[in-house]
């Protein structure tokens, strides 16, 4: 069902991924059991563009009440968030050094996530826009098997799946419209060092759109007819890069769902909105950079992005 707003057409957006308690250490501080997980960052970022967001994931009985309240305050629909009362929530811990581009994973405790079997509520099965966070490619495929005729499917993956489940990943790639991954993952998946050529190789595996995240060097959008390079926002204060990639994905698909336009021109705008959301995310720990954000602030940063690489012929 379409919901008309003053700024566009909101279509239904389904997000599937991890919901986590993160313990993160950077040179600027530490948080323990903070709200995290791919589905949380994607949904929160997307909620500035279209609501309600349909989140599908799993948590344990230890998931704090205030985190449920936060998600609800962002109009994230939690009918698809399973709570296993006698289980523990997925926990992840990472440490960043002065070069914030690299992190050490200190702990991945799957807990209730180890037996996660995404059940898509009946009311979500006709979602038009679908964002698959970084989970096992077979689970991503089992989500899609439950959705009827989505208009756009965006998927994320990581080196772990590229290396350990290559066949399963290849089957999932055939079902994606957009694949988002970072530069080293692109090279690994395509077995090709040149990013432009690698994107072409991956396009031949299924997704018609490839987005390559390059950390502090921005992002590259590759379609059949377009190569578009977006800068990263030059921030003075980066406190915690956790969730930057997922916030990017959320901003990207949120904008597309809001406008219901997947032309190349609008994909470029979506990449800039994704970059804007990622830039807000890293300015604070956990989801705090997104907590006090507004659509107006996002618009301001979007315009700053335009100024960043605008120049005259002479
Ligand atoms: P990003 O920084 O965008 O790569 O995303 C970081 C988020 O991913 C954190 O909030 C973690 O809780 C979550 N995460 C880390 N490892 C995994 C994993 N193996 N499966 C699912 N989610 C994960």
mmCIF file of C-alpha atoms and ligand atoms in Angstrom:
data_model
loop_
_atom_site.group_PDB
_atom_site.id
_atom_site.type_symbol
_atom_site.label_atom_id
_atom_site.label_comp_id
_atom_site.label_asym_id
_atom_site.label_seq_id
_atom_site.Cartn_x
_atom_site.Cartn_y
_atom_site.Cartn_z
ATOM 1 C CA UNK A 1 0.000 0.000 0.000
ATOM 2 C CA UNK A 2 1.315 3.447 -0.846
ATOM 3 C CA UNK A 3 1.363 6.156 1.787
ATOM 4 C CA UNK A 4 1.558 9.627 0.287
ATOM 5 C CA UNK A 5 3.529 12.206 2.223
ATOM 6 C CA UNK A 6 4.289 15.821 1.467
ATOM 7 C CA UNK A 7 7.730 14.846 0.252
ATOM 8 C CA UNK A 8 7.182 11.722 -1.753
ATOM 9 C CA UNK A 9 5.780 8.241 -1.852
ATOM 10 C CA UNK A 10 6.664 5.987 1.067
ATOM 11 C CA UNK A 11 6.770 2.357 0.157
ATOM 12 C CA UNK A 12 7.200 -0.565 2.495
ATOM 13 C CA UNK A 13 10.752 -1.370 3.577
ATOM 14 C CA UNK A 14 11.776 -4.662 5.179
ATOM 15 C CA UNK A 15 15.128 -5.001 6.976
ATOM 16 C CA UNK A 16 16.633 -8.316 8.090
ATOM 17 C CA UNK A 17 19.884 -8.675 10.032
ATOM 18 C CA UNK A 18 21.540 -8.795 13.417
ATOM 19 C CA UNK A 19 20.335 -7.014 16.530
ATOM 20 C CA UNK A 20 23.261 -6.851 18.918
ATOM 21 C CA UNK A 21 24.817 -5.729 22.136
ATOM 22 C CA UNK A 22 28.182 -4.264 21.129
ATOM 23 C CA UNK A 23 31.221 -3.618 23.271
ATOM 24 C CA UNK A 24 33.471 -1.223 21.399
ATOM 25 C CA UNK A 25 36.790 0.378 22.188
ATOM 26 C CA UNK A 26 38.314 3.222 20.185
ATOM 27 C CA UNK A 27 41.147 5.628 21.077
ATOM 28 C CA UNK A 28 38.382 7.995 22.244
ATOM 29 C CA UNK A 29 36.427 5.825 24.633
ATOM 30 C CA UNK A 30 34.630 2.563 25.270
ATOM 31 C CA UNK A 31 31.005 1.413 25.408
ATOM 32 C CA UNK A 32 29.756 -1.868 26.847
ATOM 33 C CA UNK A 33 26.633 -3.723 25.657
ATOM 34 C CA UNK A 34 25.588 -0.756 23.530
ATOM 35 C CA UNK A 35 22.784 -1.062 20.998
ATOM 36 C CA UNK A 36 24.144 -2.361 17.685
ATOM 37 C CA UNK A 37 23.723 -4.910 14.934
ATOM 38 C CA UNK A 38 23.287 -4.532 11.194
ATOM 39 C CA UNK A 39 19.462 -4.478 11.269
ATOM 40 C CA UNK A 40 19.495 -1.783 13.976
ATOM 41 C CA UNK A 41 21.806 0.573 12.094
ATOM 42 C CA UNK A 42 20.070 -0.018 8.746
ATOM 43 C CA UNK A 43 16.568 0.501 10.179
ATOM 44 C CA UNK A 44 17.485 3.538 12.251
ATOM 45 C CA UNK A 45 19.201 5.248 9.308
ATOM 46 C CA UNK A 46 16.324 4.417 6.937
ATOM 47 C CA UNK A 47 13.704 5.639 9.418
ATOM 48 C CA UNK A 48 14.600 9.254 8.607
ATOM 49 C CA UNK A 49 13.206 8.707 5.111
ATOM 50 C CA UNK A 50 10.332 6.265 5.366
ATOM 51 C CA UNK A 51 8.317 4.764 8.235
ATOM 52 C CA UNK A 52 7.378 2.360 9.592
ATOM 53 C CA UNK A 53 10.366 0.131 8.930
ATOM 54 C CA UNK A 54 9.725 -3.603 9.204
ATOM 55 C CA UNK A 55 12.569 -5.187 11.166
ATOM 56 C CA UNK A 56 13.096 -8.946 11.277
ATOM 57 C CA UNK A 57 15.654 -10.309 13.754
ATOM 58 C CA UNK A 58 16.078 -12.039 17.084
ATOM 59 C CA UNK A 59 17.119 -11.021 20.611
ATOM 60 C CA UNK A 60 17.316 -12.722 24.006
ATOM 61 C CA UNK A 61 15.476 -11.997 27.232
ATOM 62 C CA UNK A 62 18.403 -9.781 28.284
ATOM 63 C CA UNK A 63 17.744 -7.187 25.558
ATOM 64 C CA UNK A 64 17.206 -3.937 27.511
ATOM 65 C CA UNK A 65 13.773 -2.312 27.568
ATOM 66 C CA UNK A 66 15.234 1.068 26.674
ATOM 67 C CA UNK A 67 16.572 -0.372 23.396
ATOM 68 C CA UNK A 68 13.086 -1.604 22.439
ATOM 69 C CA UNK A 69 11.812 1.884 23.285
ATOM 70 C CA UNK A 70 14.473 3.534 21.156
ATOM 71 C CA UNK A 71 13.608 1.380 18.131
ATOM 72 C CA UNK A 72 9.903 2.074 18.628
ATOM 73 C CA UNK A 73 10.623 5.802 18.924
ATOM 74 C CA UNK A 74 12.112 5.616 15.430
ATOM 75 C CA UNK A 75 8.861 3.996 14.242
ATOM 76 C CA UNK A 76 10.548 0.678 13.633
ATOM 77 C CA UNK A 77 7.869 -2.003 13.638
ATOM 78 C CA UNK A 78 8.990 -4.869 15.896
ATOM 79 C CA UNK A 79 6.379 -7.519 15.011
ATOM 80 C CA UNK A 80 9.155 -9.456 13.265
ATOM 81 C CA UNK A 81 11.669 -9.166 16.132
ATOM 82 C CA UNK A 82 11.604 -12.498 17.957
ATOM 83 C CA UNK A 83 12.383 -12.455 21.658
ATOM 84 C CA UNK A 84 13.738 -15.724 23.049
ATOM 85 C CA UNK A 85 13.197 -15.153 26.764
ATOM 86 C CA UNK A 86 15.622 -17.795 28.015
ATOM 87 C CA UNK A 87 18.367 -16.910 25.506
ATOM 88 C CA UNK A 88 21.105 -14.299 25.343
ATOM 89 C CA UNK A 89 21.284 -11.578 22.697
ATOM 90 C CA UNK A 90 24.014 -11.730 20.012
ATOM 91 C CA UNK A 91 27.134 -9.974 21.291
ATOM 92 C CA UNK A 92 29.970 -8.483 19.285
ATOM 93 C CA UNK A 93 33.069 -6.710 20.475
ATOM 94 C CA UNK A 94 35.668 -4.779 18.508
ATOM 95 C CA UNK A 95 38.667 -2.546 19.040
ATOM 96 C CA UNK A 96 39.838 0.264 16.760
ATOM 97 C CA UNK A 97 43.288 1.826 16.724
ATOM 98 C CA UNK A 98 44.361 5.323 15.666
ATOM 99 C CA UNK A 99 43.855 4.372 12.039
ATOM 100 C CA UNK A 100 40.115 3.965 12.400
ATOM 101 C CA UNK A 101 39.893 2.101 9.082
ATOM 102 C CA UNK A 102 41.016 -1.125 10.717
ATOM 103 C CA UNK A 103 39.443 -2.979 13.595
ATOM 104 C CA UNK A 104 40.144 -6.134 15.552
ATOM 105 C CA UNK A 105 37.153 -8.299 16.301
ATOM 106 C CA UNK A 106 37.590 -9.351 19.924
ATOM 107 C CA UNK A 107 34.447 -11.430 20.325
ATOM 108 C CA UNK A 108 31.521 -12.770 18.308
ATOM 109 C CA UNK A 109 29.052 -14.528 20.576
ATOM 110 C CA UNK A 110 26.177 -15.729 18.391
ATOM 111 C CA UNK A 111 23.842 -16.813 21.222
ATOM 112 C CA UNK A 112 20.192 -16.665 19.983
ATOM 113 C CA UNK A 113 21.480 -15.645 16.553
ATOM 114 C CA UNK A 114 23.051 -19.105 16.018
ATOM 115 C CA UNK A 115 19.635 -20.688 15.394
ATOM 116 C CA UNK A 116 18.103 -17.616 13.746
ATOM 117 C CA UNK A 117 15.548 -18.646 11.132
ATOM 118 C CA UNK A 118 13.949 -15.511 9.686
ATOM 119 C CA UNK A 119 10.147 -15.780 9.799
ATOM 120 C CA UNK A 120 8.589 -13.033 7.747
ATOM 121 C CA UNK A 121 5.217 -12.017 9.239
ATOM 122 C CA UNK A 122 2.360 -12.303 6.717
ATOM 123 C CA UNK A 123 1.867 -8.538 6.706
ATOM 124 C CA UNK A 124 5.494 -8.034 5.579
ATOM 125 C CA UNK A 125 5.467 -10.485 2.673
ATOM 126 C CA UNK A 126 4.563 -7.890 0.092
ATOM 127 C CA UNK A 127 7.317 -5.462 1.082
ATOM 128 C CA UNK A 128 8.518 -3.653 -2.021
ATOM 129 C CA UNK A 129 11.982 -2.709 -0.769
ATOM 130 C CA UNK A 130 14.130 -5.255 1.047
ATOM 131 C CA UNK A 131 17.490 -4.757 2.728
ATOM 132 C CA UNK A 132 19.392 -7.885 3.724
ATOM 133 C CA UNK A 133 22.026 -7.180 6.352
ATOM 134 C CA UNK A 134 25.186 -9.186 6.553
ATOM 135 C CA UNK A 135 23.955 -12.684 7.502
ATOM 136 C CA UNK A 136 24.574 -16.189 6.104
ATOM 137 C CA UNK A 137 23.773 -16.116 2.359
ATOM 138 C CA UNK A 138 21.409 -19.098 2.793
ATOM 139 C CA UNK A 139 19.398 -17.103 5.339
ATOM 140 C CA UNK A 140 19.296 -14.161 2.938
ATOM 141 C CA UNK A 141 17.877 -16.496 0.308
ATOM 142 C CA UNK A 142 15.343 -17.977 2.715
ATOM 143 C CA UNK A 143 14.094 -14.432 3.458
ATOM 144 C CA UNK A 144 13.630 -13.726 -0.239
ATOM 145 C CA UNK A 145 11.751 -17.004 -0.743
ATOM 146 C CA UNK A 146 9.070 -15.598 1.588
ATOM 147 C CA UNK A 147 8.675 -12.228 -0.188
ATOM 148 C CA UNK A 148 6.459 -11.844 -3.217
ATOM 149 C CA UNK A 149 7.742 -9.631 -6.030
ATOM 150 C CA UNK A 150 9.964 -7.093 -4.254
ATOM 151 C CA UNK A 151 10.817 -4.048 -6.369
ATOM 152 C CA UNK A 152 14.379 -3.723 -5.101
ATOM 153 C CA UNK A 153 16.547 -6.066 -3.056
ATOM 154 C CA UNK A 154 19.739 -4.659 -1.530
ATOM 155 C CA UNK A 155 22.204 -7.050 0.070
ATOM 156 C CA UNK A 156 25.332 -6.751 2.154
ATOM 157 C CA UNK A 157 27.969 -9.416 2.718
ATOM 158 C CA UNK A 158 31.488 -9.730 4.105
ATOM 159 C CA UNK A 159 34.804 -11.509 3.525
ATOM 160 C CA UNK A 160 33.816 -14.276 5.952
ATOM 161 C CA UNK A 161 30.953 -15.450 3.667
ATOM 162 C CA UNK A 162 32.996 -14.859 0.494
ATOM 163 C CA UNK A 163 35.668 -17.199 1.831
ATOM 164 C CA UNK A 164 33.646 -19.830 3.681
ATOM 165 C CA UNK A 165 30.388 -20.122 1.687
ATOM 166 C CA UNK A 166 31.268 -19.129 -1.911
ATOM 167 C CA UNK A 167 28.687 -21.389 -3.595
ATOM 168 C CA UNK A 168 25.843 -20.287 -1.333
ATOM 169 C CA UNK A 169 26.809 -16.655 -1.842
ATOM 170 C CA UNK A 170 26.799 -17.054 -5.633
ATOM 171 C CA UNK A 171 23.218 -18.377 -5.475
ATOM 172 C CA UNK A 172 22.149 -15.395 -3.355
ATOM 173 C CA UNK A 173 23.872 -12.892 -5.652
ATOM 174 C CA UNK A 174 21.597 -14.031 -8.487
ATOM 175 C CA UNK A 175 18.639 -12.702 -6.495
ATOM 176 C CA UNK A 176 20.037 -9.275 -5.548
ATOM 177 C CA UNK A 177 19.508 -6.004 -7.411
ATOM 178 C CA UNK A 178 22.132 -4.093 -5.443
ATOM 179 C CA UNK A 179 25.209 -5.458 -3.673
ATOM 180 C CA UNK A 180 27.024 -3.252 -1.168
ATOM 181 C CA UNK A 181 30.503 -4.252 -0.062
ATOM 182 C CA UNK A 182 33.860 -2.731 0.716
ATOM 183 C CA UNK A 183 36.815 -2.483 -1.636
ATOM 184 C CA UNK A 184 38.782 -5.425 -0.270
ATOM 185 C CA UNK A 185 35.665 -7.629 -0.400
ATOM 186 C CA UNK A 186 35.059 -6.606 -4.032
ATOM 187 C CA UNK A 187 38.593 -7.666 -4.969
ATOM 188 C CA UNK A 188 38.231 -10.925 -3.052
ATOM 189 C CA UNK A 189 34.864 -11.822 -4.591
ATOM 190 C CA UNK A 190 35.824 -10.913 -8.177
ATOM 191 C CA UNK A 191 39.430 -12.175 -7.883
ATOM 192 C CA UNK A 192 40.389 -8.974 -9.687
ATOM 193 C CA UNK A 193 42.445 -6.104 -8.209
ATOM 194 C CA UNK A 194 41.030 -3.295 -10.382
ATOM 195 C CA UNK A 195 37.797 -2.069 -8.788
ATOM 196 C CA UNK A 196 36.063 -1.040 -12.002
ATOM 197 C CA UNK A 197 36.798 -4.365 -13.642
ATOM 198 C CA UNK A 198 35.922 -6.204 -10.437
ATOM 199 C CA UNK A 199 32.537 -4.466 -10.303
ATOM 200 C CA UNK A 200 31.865 -5.649 -13.856
ATOM 201 C CA UNK A 201 32.747 -9.222 -12.904
ATOM 202 C CA UNK A 202 30.353 -9.091 -9.926
ATOM 203 C CA UNK A 203 27.588 -7.556 -12.052
ATOM 204 C CA UNK A 204 27.815 -10.640 -14.252
ATOM 205 C CA UNK A 205 27.006 -12.728 -11.134
ATOM 206 C CA UNK A 206 23.586 -11.094 -10.708
ATOM 207 C CA UNK A 207 23.296 -7.663 -9.082
ATOM 208 C CA UNK A 208 22.804 -4.899 -11.639
ATOM 209 C CA UNK A 209 24.158 -2.297 -9.212
ATOM 210 C CA UNK A 210 27.397 -2.566 -7.225
ATOM 211 C CA UNK A 211 28.306 -0.122 -4.485
ATOM 212 C CA UNK A 212 31.886 -0.200 -3.307
ATOM 213 C CA UNK A 213 32.545 1.393 0.091
ATOM 214 C CA UNK A 214 36.036 2.762 0.493
ATOM 215 C CA UNK A 215 35.954 3.937 4.124
ATOM 216 C CA UNK A 216 37.331 7.463 4.464
ATOM 217 C CA UNK A 217 37.746 7.598 0.679
ATOM 218 C CA UNK A 218 34.038 7.500 -0.097
ATOM 219 C CA UNK A 219 32.006 5.159 -2.259
ATOM 220 C CA UNK A 220 31.756 4.091 -5.889
ATOM 221 C CA UNK A 221 28.456 3.297 -7.624
ATOM 222 C CA UNK A 222 28.670 1.062 -10.699
ATOM 223 C CA UNK A 223 25.704 0.279 -12.955
ATOM 224 C CA UNK A 224 25.576 -0.741 -16.604
ATOM 225 C CA UNK A 225 25.734 2.887 -17.779
ATOM 226 C CA UNK A 226 27.142 4.805 -14.821
ATOM 227 C CA UNK A 227 30.224 5.054 -12.677
ATOM 228 C CA UNK A 228 29.718 7.595 -9.903
ATOM 229 C CA UNK A 229 32.254 8.485 -7.240
ATOM 230 C CA UNK A 230 30.987 9.956 -3.970
ATOM 231 C CA UNK A 231 33.367 11.511 -1.461
ATOM 232 C CA UNK A 232 33.315 10.695 2.243
ATOM 233 C CA UNK A 233 32.428 13.681 4.400
ATOM 234 C CA UNK A 234 35.643 15.189 5.797
ATOM 235 C CA UNK A 235 34.846 15.019 9.507
ATOM 236 C CA UNK A 236 37.096 16.418 12.214
ATOM 237 C CA UNK A 237 35.717 14.148 14.914
ATOM 238 C CA UNK A 238 35.290 10.448 14.317
ATOM 239 C CA UNK A 239 34.654 8.567 17.550
ATOM 240 C CA UNK A 240 33.343 5.150 16.549
ATOM 241 C CA UNK A 241 33.195 3.766 12.975
ATOM 242 C CA UNK A 242 30.961 0.827 14.034
ATOM 243 C CA UNK A 243 27.811 0.712 11.938
ATOM 244 C CA UNK A 244 29.048 3.134 9.264
ATOM 245 C CA UNK A 245 28.513 0.585 6.493
ATOM 246 C CA UNK A 246 25.058 -0.364 7.736
ATOM 247 C CA UNK A 247 24.030 3.275 8.203
ATOM 248 C CA UNK A 248 25.157 3.842 4.627
ATOM 249 C CA UNK A 249 22.931 0.969 3.462
ATOM 250 C CA UNK A 250 20.002 2.311 5.525
ATOM 251 C CA UNK A 251 20.306 5.852 4.173
ATOM 252 C CA UNK A 252 20.681 4.488 0.652
ATOM 253 C CA UNK A 253 17.619 2.221 0.661
ATOM 254 C CA UNK A 254 15.608 4.629 2.828
ATOM 255 C CA UNK A 255 15.912 7.322 0.185
ATOM 256 C CA UNK A 256 15.015 4.902 -2.618
ATOM 257 C CA UNK A 257 11.951 3.645 -0.711
ATOM 258 C CA UNK A 258 10.869 7.206 0.013
ATOM 259 C CA UNK A 259 11.095 8.260 -3.613
ATOM 260 C CA UNK A 260 10.285 4.902 -5.224
ATOM 261 C CA UNK A 261 12.624 5.720 -8.078
ATOM 262 C CA UNK A 262 15.519 3.413 -8.973
ATOM 263 C CA UNK A 263 16.848 5.318 -11.988
ATOM 264 C CA UNK A 264 20.612 5.876 -12.184
ATOM 265 C CA UNK A 265 20.161 9.573 -11.325
ATOM 266 C CA UNK A 266 18.290 8.715 -8.141
ATOM 267 C CA UNK A 267 20.760 5.955 -7.225
ATOM 268 C CA UNK A 268 23.432 8.677 -7.165
ATOM 269 C CA UNK A 269 21.344 10.741 -4.737
ATOM 270 C CA UNK A 270 20.804 7.637 -2.629
ATOM 271 C CA UNK A 271 24.578 7.088 -2.430
ATOM 272 C CA UNK A 272 24.992 10.638 -1.118
ATOM 273 C CA UNK A 273 22.218 10.130 1.458
ATOM 274 C CA UNK A 274 23.901 6.875 2.479
ATOM 275 C CA UNK A 275 27.224 8.695 2.855
ATOM 276 C CA UNK A 276 25.517 11.422 4.910
ATOM 277 C CA UNK A 277 23.980 8.900 7.333
ATOM 278 C CA UNK A 278 27.326 7.092 7.681
ATOM 279 C CA UNK A 279 29.011 10.414 8.503
ATOM 280 C CA UNK A 280 26.524 11.136 11.317
ATOM 281 C CA UNK A 281 26.869 7.600 12.651
ATOM 282 C CA UNK A 282 30.627 7.783 13.217
ATOM 283 C CA UNK A 283 30.493 11.079 15.102
ATOM 284 C CA UNK A 284 29.298 9.331 18.271
ATOM 285 C CA UNK A 285 29.340 5.870 19.836
ATOM 286 C CA UNK A 286 26.742 3.182 19.041
ATOM 287 C CA UNK A 287 23.564 4.670 17.505
ATOM 288 C CA UNK A 288 24.009 7.971 19.367
ATOM 289 C CA UNK A 289 25.046 9.831 16.223
ATOM 290 C CA UNK A 290 21.643 8.956 14.739
ATOM 291 C CA UNK A 291 19.651 9.545 17.933
ATOM 292 C CA UNK A 292 19.255 13.312 17.718
ATOM 293 C CA UNK A 293 19.346 13.576 13.974
ATOM 294 C CA UNK A 294 16.585 15.190 11.933
ATOM 295 C CA UNK A 295 15.629 15.163 8.280
ATOM 296 C CA UNK A 296 16.632 18.849 8.155
ATOM 297 C CA UNK A 297 20.170 18.129 9.380
ATOM 298 C CA UNK A 298 20.441 15.339 6.807
ATOM 299 C CA UNK A 299 19.383 17.749 4.062
ATOM 300 C CA UNK A 300 22.036 20.250 5.206
ATOM 301 C CA UNK A 301 24.733 17.611 5.023
ATOM 302 C CA UNK A 302 23.455 16.448 1.643
ATOM 303 C CA UNK A 303 23.968 20.021 0.367
ATOM 304 C CA UNK A 304 27.446 20.132 1.923
ATOM 305 C CA UNK A 305 28.236 16.966 0.014
ATOM 306 C CA UNK A 306 27.226 18.702 -3.208
ATOM 307 C CA UNK A 307 29.524 21.624 -2.371
ATOM 308 C CA UNK A 308 32.433 19.278 -1.623
ATOM 309 C CA UNK A 309 33.087 18.377 -5.222
ATOM 310 C CA UNK A 310 31.394 21.199 -7.106
ATOM 311 C CA UNK A 311 33.723 23.298 -9.239
ATOM 312 C CA UNK A 312 33.447 25.678 -12.185
ATOM 313 C CA UNK A 313 34.911 25.151 -15.603
ATOM 314 C CA UNK A 314 36.949 28.356 -15.159
HETATM 315 P P1 LIG B 1 29.609 -2.334 10.315
HETATM 316 O O1 LIG B 1 30.514 -1.503 11.184
HETATM 317 O O2 LIG B 1 28.717 -1.515 9.443
HETATM 318 O O3 LIG B 1 30.334 -3.412 9.602
HETATM 319 O O4 LIG B 1 28.583 -3.102 11.307
HETATM 320 C C1 LIG B 1 28.896 -3.391 12.620
HETATM 321 C C2 LIG B 1 27.737 -4.123 13.258
HETATM 322 O O5 LIG B 1 27.684 -5.453 12.742
HETATM 323 C C3 LIG B 1 27.904 -4.231 14.763
HETATM 324 O O6 LIG B 1 26.880 -3.512 15.402
HETATM 325 C C4 LIG B 1 27.848 -5.729 15.059
HETATM 326 O O7 LIG B 1 26.964 -6.037 16.100
HETATM 327 C C5 LIG B 1 27.380 -6.368 13.768
HETATM 328 N N1 LIG B 1 28.106 -7.617 13.481
HETATM 329 C C6 LIG B 1 29.428 -7.874 13.658
HETATM 330 N N2 LIG B 1 29.734 -9.153 13.295
HETATM 331 C C7 LIG B 1 28.581 -9.724 12.870
HETATM 332 C C8 LIG B 1 28.230 -11.035 12.363
HETATM 333 N N3 LIG B 1 29.131 -12.014 12.228
HETATM 334 N N4 LIG B 1 26.940 -11.230 12.015
HETATM 335 C C9 LIG B 1 26.022 -10.259 12.135
HETATM 336 N N5 LIG B 1 26.287 -9.021 12.614
HETATM 337 C C10 LIG B 1 27.538 -8.741 12.977
#
